[in-house]
Tab-separated table of N, CA and C in Angstrom:
chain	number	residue	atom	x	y	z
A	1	UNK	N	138.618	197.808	72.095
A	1	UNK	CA	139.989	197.718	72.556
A	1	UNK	C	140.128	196.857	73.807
A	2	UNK	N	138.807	195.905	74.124
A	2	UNK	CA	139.036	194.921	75.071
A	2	UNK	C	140.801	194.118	75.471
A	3	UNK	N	140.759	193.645	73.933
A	3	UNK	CA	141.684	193.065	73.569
A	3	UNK	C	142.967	193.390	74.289
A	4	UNK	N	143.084	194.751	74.025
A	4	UNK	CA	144.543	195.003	74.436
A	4	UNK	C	144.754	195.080	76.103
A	5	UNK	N	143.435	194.793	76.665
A	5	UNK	CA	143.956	195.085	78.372
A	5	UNK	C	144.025	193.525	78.678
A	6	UNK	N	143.300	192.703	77.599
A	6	UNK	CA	143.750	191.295	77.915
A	6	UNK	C	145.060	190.731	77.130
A	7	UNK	N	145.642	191.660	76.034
A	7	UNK	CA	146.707	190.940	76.063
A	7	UNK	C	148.429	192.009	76.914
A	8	UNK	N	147.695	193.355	77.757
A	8	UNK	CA	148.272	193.446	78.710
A	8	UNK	C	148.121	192.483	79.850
A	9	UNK	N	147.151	192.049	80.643
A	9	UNK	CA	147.475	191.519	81.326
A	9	UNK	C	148.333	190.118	80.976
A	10	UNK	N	148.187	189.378	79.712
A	10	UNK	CA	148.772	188.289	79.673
A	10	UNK	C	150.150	188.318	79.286
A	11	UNK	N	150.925	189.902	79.135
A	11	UNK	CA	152.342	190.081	78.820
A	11	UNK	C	152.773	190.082	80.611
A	12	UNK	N	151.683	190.688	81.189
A	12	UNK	CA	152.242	191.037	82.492
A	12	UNK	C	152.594	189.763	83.318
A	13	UNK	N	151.417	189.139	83.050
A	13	UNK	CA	151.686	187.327	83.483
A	13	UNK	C	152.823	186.472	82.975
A	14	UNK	N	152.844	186.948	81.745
A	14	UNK	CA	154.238	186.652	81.382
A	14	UNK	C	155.345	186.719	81.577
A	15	UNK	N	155.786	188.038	82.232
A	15	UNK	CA	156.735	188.204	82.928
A	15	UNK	C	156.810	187.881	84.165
A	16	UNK	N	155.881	188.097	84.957
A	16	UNK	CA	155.682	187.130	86.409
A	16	UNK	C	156.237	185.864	86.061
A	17	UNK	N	155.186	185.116	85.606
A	17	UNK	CA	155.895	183.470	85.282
A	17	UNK	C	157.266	183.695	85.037
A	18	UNK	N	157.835	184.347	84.001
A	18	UNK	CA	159.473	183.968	84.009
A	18	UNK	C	159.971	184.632	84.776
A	19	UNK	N	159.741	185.072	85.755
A	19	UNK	CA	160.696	185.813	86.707
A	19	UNK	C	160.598	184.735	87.921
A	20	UNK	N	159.216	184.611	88.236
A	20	UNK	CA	159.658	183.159	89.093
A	20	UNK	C	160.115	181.728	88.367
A	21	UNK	N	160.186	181.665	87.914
A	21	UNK	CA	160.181	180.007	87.049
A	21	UNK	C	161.676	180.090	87.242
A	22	UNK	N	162.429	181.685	86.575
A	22	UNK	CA	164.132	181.584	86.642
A	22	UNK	C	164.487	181.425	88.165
A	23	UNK	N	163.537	182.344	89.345
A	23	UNK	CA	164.266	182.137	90.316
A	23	UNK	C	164.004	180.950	91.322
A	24	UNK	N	162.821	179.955	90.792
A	24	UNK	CA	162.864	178.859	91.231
A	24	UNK	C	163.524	177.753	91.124
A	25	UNK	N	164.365	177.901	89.213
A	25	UNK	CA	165.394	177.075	88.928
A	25	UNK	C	166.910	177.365	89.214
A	26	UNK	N	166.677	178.664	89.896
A	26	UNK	CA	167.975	179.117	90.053
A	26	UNK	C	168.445	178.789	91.062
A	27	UNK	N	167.589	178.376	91.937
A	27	UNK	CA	167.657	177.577	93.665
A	27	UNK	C	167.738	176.357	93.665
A	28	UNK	N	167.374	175.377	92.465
A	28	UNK	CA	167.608	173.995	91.811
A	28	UNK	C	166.745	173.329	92.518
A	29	UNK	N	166.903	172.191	91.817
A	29	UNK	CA	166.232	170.923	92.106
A	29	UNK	C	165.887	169.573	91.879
A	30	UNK	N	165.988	168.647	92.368
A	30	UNK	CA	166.595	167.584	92.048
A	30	UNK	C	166.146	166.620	91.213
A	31	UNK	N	164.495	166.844	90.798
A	31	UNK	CA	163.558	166.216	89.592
A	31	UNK	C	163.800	167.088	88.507
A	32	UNK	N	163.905	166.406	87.607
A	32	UNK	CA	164.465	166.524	86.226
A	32	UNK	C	162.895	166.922	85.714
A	33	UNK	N	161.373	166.626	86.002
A	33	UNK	CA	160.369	166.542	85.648
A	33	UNK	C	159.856	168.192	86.265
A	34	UNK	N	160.056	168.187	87.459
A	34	UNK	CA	159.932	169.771	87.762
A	34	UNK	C	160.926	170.868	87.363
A	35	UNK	N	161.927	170.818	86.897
A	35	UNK	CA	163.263	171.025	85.785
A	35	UNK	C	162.514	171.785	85.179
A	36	UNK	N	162.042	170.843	83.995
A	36	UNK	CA	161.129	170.916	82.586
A	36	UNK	C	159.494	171.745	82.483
A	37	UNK	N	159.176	171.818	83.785
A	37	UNK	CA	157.786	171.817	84.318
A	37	UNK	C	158.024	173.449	84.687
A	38	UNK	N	159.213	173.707	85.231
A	38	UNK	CA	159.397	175.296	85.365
A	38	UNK	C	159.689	175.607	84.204
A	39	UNK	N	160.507	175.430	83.121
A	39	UNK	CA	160.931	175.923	82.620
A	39	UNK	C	160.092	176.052	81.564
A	40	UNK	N	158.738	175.797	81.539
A	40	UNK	CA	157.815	175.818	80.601
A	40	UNK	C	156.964	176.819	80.926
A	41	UNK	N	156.533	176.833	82.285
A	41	UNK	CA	155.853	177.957	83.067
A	41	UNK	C	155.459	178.887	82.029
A	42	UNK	N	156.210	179.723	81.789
A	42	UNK	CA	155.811	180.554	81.107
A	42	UNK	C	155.378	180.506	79.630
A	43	UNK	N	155.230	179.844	79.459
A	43	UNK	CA	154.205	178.985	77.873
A	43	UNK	C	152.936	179.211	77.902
A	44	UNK	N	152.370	179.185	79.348
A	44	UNK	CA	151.081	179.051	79.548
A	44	UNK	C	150.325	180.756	79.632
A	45	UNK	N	150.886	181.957	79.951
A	45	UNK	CA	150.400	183.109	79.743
A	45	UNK	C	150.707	183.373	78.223
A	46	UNK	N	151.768	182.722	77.527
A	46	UNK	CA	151.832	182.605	75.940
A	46	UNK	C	150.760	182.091	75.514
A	47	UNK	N	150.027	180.942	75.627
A	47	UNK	CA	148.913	180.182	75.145
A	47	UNK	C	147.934	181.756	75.518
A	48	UNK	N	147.704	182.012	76.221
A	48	UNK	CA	146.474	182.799	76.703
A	48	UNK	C	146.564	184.339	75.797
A	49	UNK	N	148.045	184.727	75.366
A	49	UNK	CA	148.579	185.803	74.565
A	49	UNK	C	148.260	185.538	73.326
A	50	UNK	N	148.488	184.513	72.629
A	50	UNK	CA	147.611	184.002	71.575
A	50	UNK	C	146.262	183.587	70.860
A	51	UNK	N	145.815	183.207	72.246
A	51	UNK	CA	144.261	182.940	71.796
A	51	UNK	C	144.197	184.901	71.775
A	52	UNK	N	144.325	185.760	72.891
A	52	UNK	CA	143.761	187.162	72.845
A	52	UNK	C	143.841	187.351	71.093
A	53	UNK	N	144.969	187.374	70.416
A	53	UNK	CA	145.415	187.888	69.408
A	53	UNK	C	144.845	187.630	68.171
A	54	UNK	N	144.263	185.614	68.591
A	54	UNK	CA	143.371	185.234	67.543
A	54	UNK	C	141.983	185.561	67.527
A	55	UNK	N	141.509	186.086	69.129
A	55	UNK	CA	140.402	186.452	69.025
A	55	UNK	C	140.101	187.751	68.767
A	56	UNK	N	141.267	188.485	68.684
A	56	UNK	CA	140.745	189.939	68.270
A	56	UNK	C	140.797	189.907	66.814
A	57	UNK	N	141.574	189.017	65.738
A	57	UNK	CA	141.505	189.080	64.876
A	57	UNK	C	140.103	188.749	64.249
A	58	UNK	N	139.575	187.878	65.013
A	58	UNK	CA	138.546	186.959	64.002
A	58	UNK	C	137.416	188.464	64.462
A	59	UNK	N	137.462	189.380	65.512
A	59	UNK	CA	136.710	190.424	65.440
A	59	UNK	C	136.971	191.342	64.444
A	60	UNK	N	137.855	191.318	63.722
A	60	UNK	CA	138.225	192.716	62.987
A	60	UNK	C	137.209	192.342	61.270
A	61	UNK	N	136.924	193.866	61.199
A	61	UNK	CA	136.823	193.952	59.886
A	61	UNK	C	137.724	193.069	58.368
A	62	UNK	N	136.841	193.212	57.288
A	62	UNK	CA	137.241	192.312	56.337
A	62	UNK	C	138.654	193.093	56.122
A	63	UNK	N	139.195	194.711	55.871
A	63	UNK	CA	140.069	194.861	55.574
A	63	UNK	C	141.482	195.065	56.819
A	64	UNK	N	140.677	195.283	57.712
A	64	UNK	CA	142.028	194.665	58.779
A	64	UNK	C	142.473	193.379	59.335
A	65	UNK	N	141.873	192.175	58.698
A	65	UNK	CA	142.089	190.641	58.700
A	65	UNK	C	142.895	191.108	57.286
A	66	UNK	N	142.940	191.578	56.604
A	66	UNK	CA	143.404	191.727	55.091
A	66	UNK	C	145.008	192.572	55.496
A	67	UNK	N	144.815	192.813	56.147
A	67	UNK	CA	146.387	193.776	56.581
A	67	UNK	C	147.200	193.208	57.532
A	68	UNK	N	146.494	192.249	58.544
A	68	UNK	CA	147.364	190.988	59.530
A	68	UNK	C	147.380	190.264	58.635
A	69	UNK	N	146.966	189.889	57.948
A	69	UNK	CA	147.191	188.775	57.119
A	69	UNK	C	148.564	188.987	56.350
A	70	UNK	N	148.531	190.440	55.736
A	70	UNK	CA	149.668	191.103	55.344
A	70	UNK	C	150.812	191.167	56.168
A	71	UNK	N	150.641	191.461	56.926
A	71	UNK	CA	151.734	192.134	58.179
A	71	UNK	C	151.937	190.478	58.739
A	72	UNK	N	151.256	189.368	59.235
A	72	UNK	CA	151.969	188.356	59.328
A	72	UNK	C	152.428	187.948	57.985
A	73	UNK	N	151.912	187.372	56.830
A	73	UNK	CA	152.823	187.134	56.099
A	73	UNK	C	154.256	187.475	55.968
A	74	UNK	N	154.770	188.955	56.062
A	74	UNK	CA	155.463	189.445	55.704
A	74	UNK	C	156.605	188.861	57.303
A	75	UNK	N	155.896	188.850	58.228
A	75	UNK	CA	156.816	188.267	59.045
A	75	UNK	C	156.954	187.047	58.862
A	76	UNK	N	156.241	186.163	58.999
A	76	UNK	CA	156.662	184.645	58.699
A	76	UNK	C	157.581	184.707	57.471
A	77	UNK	N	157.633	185.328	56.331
A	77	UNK	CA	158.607	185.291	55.153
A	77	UNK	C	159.801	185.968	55.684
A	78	UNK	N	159.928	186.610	55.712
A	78	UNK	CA	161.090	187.858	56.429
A	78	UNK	C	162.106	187.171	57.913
A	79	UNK	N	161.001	186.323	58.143
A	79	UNK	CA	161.984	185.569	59.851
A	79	UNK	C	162.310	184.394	59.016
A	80	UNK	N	161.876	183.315	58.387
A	80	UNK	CA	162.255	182.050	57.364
A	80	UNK	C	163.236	182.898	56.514
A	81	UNK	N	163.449	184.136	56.558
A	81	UNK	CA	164.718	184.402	55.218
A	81	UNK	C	165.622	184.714	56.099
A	82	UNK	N	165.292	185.410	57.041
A	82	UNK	CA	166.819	185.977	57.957
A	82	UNK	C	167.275	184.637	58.634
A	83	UNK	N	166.614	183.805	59.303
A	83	UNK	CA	167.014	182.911	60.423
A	83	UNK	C	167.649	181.661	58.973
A	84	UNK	N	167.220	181.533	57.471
A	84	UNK	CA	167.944	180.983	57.523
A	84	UNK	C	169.425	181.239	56.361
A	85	UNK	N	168.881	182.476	56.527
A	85	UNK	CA	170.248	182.902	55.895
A	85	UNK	C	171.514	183.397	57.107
A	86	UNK	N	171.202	183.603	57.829
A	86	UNK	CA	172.378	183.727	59.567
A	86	UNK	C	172.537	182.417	59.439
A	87	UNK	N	171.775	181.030	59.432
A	87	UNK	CA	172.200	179.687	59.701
A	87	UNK	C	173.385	179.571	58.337
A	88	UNK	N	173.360	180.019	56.954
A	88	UNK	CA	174.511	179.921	56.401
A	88	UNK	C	175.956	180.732	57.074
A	89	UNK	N	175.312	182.354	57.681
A	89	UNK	CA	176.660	182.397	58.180
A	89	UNK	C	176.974	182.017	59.445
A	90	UNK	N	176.435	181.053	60.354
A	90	UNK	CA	177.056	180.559	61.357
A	90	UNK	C	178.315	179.518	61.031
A	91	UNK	N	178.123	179.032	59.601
A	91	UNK	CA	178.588	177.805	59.213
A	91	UNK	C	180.337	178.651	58.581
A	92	UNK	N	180.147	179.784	58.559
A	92	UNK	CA	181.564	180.688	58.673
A	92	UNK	C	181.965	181.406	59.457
A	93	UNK	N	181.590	180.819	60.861
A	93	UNK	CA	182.185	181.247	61.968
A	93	UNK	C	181.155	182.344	62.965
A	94	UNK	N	180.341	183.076	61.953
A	94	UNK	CA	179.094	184.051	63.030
A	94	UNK	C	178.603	183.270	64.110
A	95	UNK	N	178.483	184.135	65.306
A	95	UNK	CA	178.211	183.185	66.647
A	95	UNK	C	176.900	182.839	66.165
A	96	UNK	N	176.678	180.954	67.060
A	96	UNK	CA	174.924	180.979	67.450
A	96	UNK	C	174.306	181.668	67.789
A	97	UNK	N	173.206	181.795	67.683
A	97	UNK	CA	171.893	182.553	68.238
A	97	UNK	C	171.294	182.080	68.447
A	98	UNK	N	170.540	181.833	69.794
A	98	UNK	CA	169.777	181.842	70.522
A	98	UNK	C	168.362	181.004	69.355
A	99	UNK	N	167.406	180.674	70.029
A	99	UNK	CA	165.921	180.392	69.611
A	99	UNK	C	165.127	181.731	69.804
A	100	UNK	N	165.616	182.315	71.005
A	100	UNK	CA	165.073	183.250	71.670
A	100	UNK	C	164.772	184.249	70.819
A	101	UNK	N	166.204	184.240	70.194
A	101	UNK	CA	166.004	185.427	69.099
A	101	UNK	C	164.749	185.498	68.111
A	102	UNK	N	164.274	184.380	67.975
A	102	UNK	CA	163.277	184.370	66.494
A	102	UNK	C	161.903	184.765	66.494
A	103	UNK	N	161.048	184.810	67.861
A	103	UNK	CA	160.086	185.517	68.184
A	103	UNK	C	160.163	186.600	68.148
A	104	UNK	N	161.167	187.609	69.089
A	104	UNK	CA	161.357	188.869	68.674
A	104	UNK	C	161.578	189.730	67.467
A	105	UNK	N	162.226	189.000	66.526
A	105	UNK	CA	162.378	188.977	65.099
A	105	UNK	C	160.919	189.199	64.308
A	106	UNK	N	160.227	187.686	64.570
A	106	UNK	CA	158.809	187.652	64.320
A	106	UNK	C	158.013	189.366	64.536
A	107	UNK	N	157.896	189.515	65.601
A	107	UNK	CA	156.970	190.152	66.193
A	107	UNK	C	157.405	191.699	65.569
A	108	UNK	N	158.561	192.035	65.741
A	108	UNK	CA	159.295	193.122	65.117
A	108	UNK	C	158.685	193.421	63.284
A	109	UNK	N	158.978	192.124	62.928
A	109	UNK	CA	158.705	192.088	61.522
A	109	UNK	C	156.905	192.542	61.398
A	110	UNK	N	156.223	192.300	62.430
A	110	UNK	CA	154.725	192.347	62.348
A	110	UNK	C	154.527	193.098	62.313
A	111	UNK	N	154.600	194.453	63.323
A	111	UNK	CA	154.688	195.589	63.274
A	111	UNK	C	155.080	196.554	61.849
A	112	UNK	N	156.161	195.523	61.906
A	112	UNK	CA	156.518	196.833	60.418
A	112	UNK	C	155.665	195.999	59.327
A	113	UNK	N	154.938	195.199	58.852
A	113	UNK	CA	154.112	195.104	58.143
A	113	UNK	C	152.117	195.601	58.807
A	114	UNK	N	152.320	195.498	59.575
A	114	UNK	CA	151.465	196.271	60.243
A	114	UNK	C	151.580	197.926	60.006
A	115	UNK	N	152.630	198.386	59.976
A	115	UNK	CA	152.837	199.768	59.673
A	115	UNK	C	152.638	200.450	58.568
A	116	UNK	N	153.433	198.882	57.459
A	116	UNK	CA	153.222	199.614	55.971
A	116	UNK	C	151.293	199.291	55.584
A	117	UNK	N	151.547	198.770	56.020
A	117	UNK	CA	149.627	197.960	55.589
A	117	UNK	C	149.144	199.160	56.529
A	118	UNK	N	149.221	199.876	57.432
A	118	UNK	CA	148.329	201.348	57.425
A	118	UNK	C	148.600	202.150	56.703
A	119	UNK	N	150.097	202.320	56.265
A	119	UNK	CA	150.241	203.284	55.020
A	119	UNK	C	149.393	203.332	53.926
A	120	UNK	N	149.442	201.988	53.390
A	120	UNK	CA	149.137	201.487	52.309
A	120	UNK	C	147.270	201.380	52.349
A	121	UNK	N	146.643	201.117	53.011
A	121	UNK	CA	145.412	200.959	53.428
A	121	UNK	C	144.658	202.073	54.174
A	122	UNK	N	145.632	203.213	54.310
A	122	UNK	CA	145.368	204.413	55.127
A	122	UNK	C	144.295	205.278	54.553
């Protein structure tokens, strides 16, 4: 369970970075290059949240690579059906949404294929 205190610390970093990055752009500034440069900030405890996630996977057993595999599938299909079936109803008036929205979506969806794949594999 290494894993999970490294991908606590890299949620925790995560939120650090965007908590300063917003309140450094929130004070402005006049390069368009440091603009872009904050506002990325927090990408970089993402990069480090990802490798954790790929490296705990490539540790797991043959049948729990067999159940992320499941449980992402089911999100990558499930976020490509919702995000682009909302993009038909934006086109009848439903507000935009955000980008923001589609990770959380993602990740939500993982879990619950993560959930049924312990049912199912239980």
């Amino acid at each position: 369970m290494r894993w999970l205190g490294l991908l606590t610390i890299g949620l925790i970093a995560y939120v650090a970075m965007l908590i300063l990055s917003q309140r450094l752009l929130a004070r402005g500034t006049d390069s368009e290059a440091m603009r872009i440069l904050l506002s990325l900030a927090p990408m970089l405890p993402s990069v480090f949240i990802c490798v954790v996630i790929i490296r705990a996977i490539h540790r797991m057993d043959e049948l729990q690579r067999k159940l992320q595999f499941e449980a992402l599938a089911l999100a990558f299909a499930g976020t490509a059906l919702l995000t682009f079936g909302y993009g038909f109803l934006e086109g009848v008036g439903l507000p935009r949404l955000s980008m923001f929205v589609v990770w959380p979506l993602m990740a939500a969806l993982w879990v619950v294929g993560v959930l049924i794949g312990r049912v199912r594999y239980g």
